[in-house]
Short mmCIF file of C-alpha atoms in Angstrom, two decimals:
data_model
loop_
_atom_site.label_atom_id
_atom_site.label_comp_id
_atom_site.label_asym_id
_atom_site.label_seq_id
_atom_site.Cartn_x
_atom_site.Cartn_y
_atom_site.Cartn_z
CA ARG A 1130 -9.95 23.06 32.71
CA PRO A 1131 -7.72 19.98 33.05
CA MET A 1132 -8.27 17.11 30.43
CA ALA A 1133 -9.54 13.61 31.08
CA LYS A 1134 -7.54 10.78 31.35
CA SER A 1135 -6.37 8.99 28.58
CA ILE A 1136 -6.90 5.44 28.36
CA CYS A 1137 -3.21 5.08 26.77
CA GLN A 1138 -2.12 7.94 28.78
CA GLY A 1139 1.73 6.67 29.94
CA MET A 1140 2.29 3.97 27.23
CA CYS A 1141 2.10 6.14 23.78
CA CYS A 1142 0.12 9.19 24.40
CA ASP A 1143 0.29 12.63 27.43
CA ASP A 1144 -3.64 13.84 27.16
CA VAL A 1145 -6.82 12.39 25.18
CA ARG A 1146 -6.38 14.48 21.80
CA GLU A 1147 -2.89 13.19 21.51
CA CYS A 1148 -4.24 9.91 20.95
CA ALA A 1149 -6.99 10.26 19.57
CA GLY A 1150 -4.99 11.90 16.72
CA LYS A 1151 -2.83 8.93 16.64
CA THR A 1152 -5.61 6.59 15.92
CA PHE A 1153 -7.42 8.48 13.65
CA TYR A 1154 -3.79 8.56 11.75
CA ILE A 1155 -3.32 4.68 11.65
CA ALA A 1156 -7.25 3.81 10.84
CA ALA A 1157 -6.76 6.38 7.83
CA GLY A 1158 -3.59 5.38 6.87
CA PHE A 1159 -4.69 1.45 7.35
CA LEU A 1160 -8.38 2.43 5.87
CA GLY A 1161 -6.44 3.94 2.62
CA ALA A 1162 -4.10 1.32 2.19
CA VAL A 1163 -6.80 -1.59 2.15
CA MET A 1164 -8.08 0.77 -0.18
CA VAL A 1165 -5.33 1.53 -2.74
CA GLY A 1166 -4.42 -2.45 -2.40
CA VAL A 1167 -8.14 -3.81 -3.60
CA VAL A 1168 -8.44 -0.71 -6.31
CA LEU A 1169 -4.36 -1.74 -7.69
CA GLN A 1170 -5.10 -5.66 -7.41
CA LEU A 1171 -9.02 -5.41 -9.03
CA GLY A 1172 -7.10 -3.43 -12.11
CA ILE A 1173 -10.22 -1.00 -11.49
CA ALA A 1174 -7.84 1.76 -12.06
CA GLY A 1175 -7.57 2.07 -15.02
CA ILE A 1176 -4.93 0.16 -15.89
CA THR A 1177 -5.42 -2.95 -17.96
CA GLY A 1178 -3.42 -5.46 -19.65
CA GLY A 1179 0.58 -6.10 -19.10
CA GLY A 1180 0.24 -3.22 -17.09
CA ILE A 1181 -2.10 -4.99 -14.14
CA TYR A 1182 0.91 -7.67 -13.97
CA ALA A 1183 3.89 -4.78 -13.43
CA LEU A 1184 1.76 -2.83 -10.59
CA ARG A 1185 1.23 -5.63 -9.02
CA VAL A 1186 4.44 -7.01 -8.97
CA ILE A 1187 5.98 -3.40 -7.71
CA GLU A 1188 3.19 -3.12 -4.82
CA ASN A 1189 4.36 -6.78 -3.74
CA PHE A 1190 8.11 -6.14 -3.64
CA LEU A 1191 7.24 -2.83 -1.64
CA ILE A 1192 4.98 -4.53 0.74
CA MET A 1193 7.56 -7.13 1.10
CA THR A 1194 10.65 -4.74 1.74
CA VAL A 1195 7.76 -2.32 4.30
CA ILE A 1196 7.97 -5.90 6.39
CA THR A 1197 11.95 -6.77 6.07
CA ILE A 1198 12.75 -3.29 7.49
CA PHE A 1199 10.51 -3.69 9.75
CA ALA A 1200 12.07 -7.30 11.16
CA PHE A 1201 15.51 -6.36 10.29
CA TYR A 1202 15.68 -3.13 12.26
CA GLN A 1203 15.93 -3.01 15.96
CA PHE A 1204 13.65 -0.04 17.67
CA ASP A 1205 11.73 0.26 20.58
CA CYS A 1206 7.86 -0.13 20.77
CA TRP A 1207 5.54 -1.02 23.40
CA ARG A 1208 3.24 -2.68 21.65
CA CYS A 1209 5.58 -5.47 19.80
CA ALA A 1210 6.98 -8.32 21.55
CA ASP A 1211 10.51 -8.06 22.71
CA SER A 1212 13.40 -7.00 20.13
CA GLN A 1213 14.52 -10.52 20.48
CA GLN A 1214 11.16 -12.10 19.50
CA ARG A 1215 10.47 -9.98 16.84
CA GLN A 1216 13.79 -9.15 14.94
CA ALA A 1217 14.98 -11.98 11.86
CA TRP A 1218 18.47 -11.61 12.65
CA SER A 1219 20.49 -10.36 15.67
CA HIS A 1220 24.08 -9.07 14.41
CA ILE A 1221 25.48 -8.74 17.99
CA ASN A 1222 24.96 -12.33 19.30
CA ASP A 1223 22.94 -14.71 16.70
CA ASP A 1224 20.03 -14.43 18.19
CA GLY A 1225 17.20 -13.97 16.05
CA ASN A 1226 14.05 -15.26 15.67
CA LYS A 1227 15.02 -17.41 12.94
CA ARG A 1228 11.54 -18.51 11.82
CA ILE A 1229 10.42 -15.11 11.29
CA PHE A 1230 14.25 -15.59 9.34
CA VAL A 1231 12.42 -18.14 7.12
CA TRP A 1232 9.29 -16.66 6.39
CA ILE A 1233 11.39 -13.62 5.40
CA THR A 1234 13.12 -15.39 2.93
CA ASN A 1235 9.36 -17.90 2.01
CA GLY A 1236 8.20 -13.68 0.83
CA TRP A 1237 11.00 -12.77 -1.19
CA ILE A 1238 11.12 -16.18 -3.23
CA SER A 1239 7.32 -15.79 -3.65
CA ILE A 1240 8.12 -12.21 -5.36
CA ILE A 1241 10.97 -13.45 -7.31
CA VAL A 1242 8.66 -16.12 -8.93
CA HIS A 1243 5.63 -13.70 -8.87
CA LEU A 1244 7.97 -11.53 -10.75
CA VAL A 1245 8.88 -14.10 -13.56
CA THR A 1246 5.09 -15.66 -14.07
CA SER A 1247 4.12 -12.07 -14.35
CA LEU A 1248 6.71 -11.55 -17.01
CA MET A 1249 5.44 -13.83 -18.90
CA MET A 1250 1.57 -13.35 -18.74
CA ILE A 1251 3.03 -9.95 -20.43
CA LYS A 1252 4.26 -11.58 -23.14
CA ILE A 1253 0.46 -13.97 -23.64
CA VAL A 1254 -1.49 -10.88 -23.04
CA ASP A 1255 -3.65 -10.37 -25.28
CA GLU A 1256 -4.09 -6.46 -25.97
CA ASN A 1257 -7.25 -7.01 -28.06
CA TYR A 1258 -9.40 -8.73 -25.85
CA ASP A 1259 -13.09 -7.35 -26.14
CA PHE A 1260 -12.96 -6.05 -22.43
CA ASN A 1261 -9.41 -3.98 -21.98
CA LEU A 1262 -9.96 -0.54 -21.13
CA ALA A 1263 -6.98 0.68 -23.33
CA THR A 1264 -8.92 -0.50 -26.25
CA PHE A 1265 -12.36 0.53 -24.91
CA ALA A 1266 -11.08 3.69 -24.64
CA GLN A 1267 -9.76 3.92 -27.93
CA GLU A 1268 -12.87 2.93 -29.37
CA GLN A 1269 -15.10 5.27 -27.47
CA LEU A 1270 -12.12 8.06 -28.64
CA GLU A 1271 -12.73 6.97 -32.33
CA LYS A 1272 -16.78 7.05 -32.20
CA ALA A 1273 -16.79 10.40 -30.18
CA LYS A 1274 -14.30 11.71 -32.70
CA GLN A 1275 -16.57 10.00 -35.73
CA GLU A 1276 -20.30 11.95 -33.92
CA LYS A 1277 -18.23 15.12 -33.95
CA GLU A 1278 -17.33 14.88 -38.03
CA ALA A 1279 -21.06 13.83 -38.50
CA ARG A 1280 -22.56 16.73 -36.44
CA LEU A 1281 -19.97 19.62 -38.30
CA ARG A 1282 -20.39 18.28 -41.80
CA THR A 1283 -24.60 18.35 -40.72
CA SER A 1284 -24.15 21.71 -39.35
CA ARG A 1285 -22.00 22.86 -42.77
CA GLU A 1286 -24.64 21.57 -44.76
CA GLN A 1287 -27.35 23.46 -43.07
CA ARG A 1288 -25.51 26.90 -43.40
CA GLU A 1289 -24.92 25.90 -47.54
CA GLU A 1290 -28.59 24.93 -47.90
CA ARG A 1291 -29.57 28.40 -46.02
CA GLU A 1292 -26.84 30.28 -48.10
CA LEU A 1293 -28.87 29.00 -50.93
#
């Protein structure tokens, strides 16, 4: 039985299944990246204090690295603009898109400024902040330990009373 024609047949896929598979992986990757980014940027992954600043710098560095590779690496792309328009710099005839190069440069300068300000913030973050997750977790562990000791003491006392 012949397969139905794909919308993008001849462009990137040969059949509907291949097109659906690629679309699924692209959508899942995009949604996953957005969810991970939101979790990391809001600090709701259990990381608080100075660690959130370091994590944000690392995440921004990785994102800027991907963008930079895309702007400097030449490859065939059926959906992208012509390589001369999307290349930040061309080593062959100096015909790159200088506007993209300027934006890439601004992005890396922003990463450096973010790194410097994050290093300053790490030094001034109050680790005894009431809503610090690490402090809260430590307090909960101590509370659970005290409750366990109290239960053990109570059961030991009850056992001694029964023996008498």
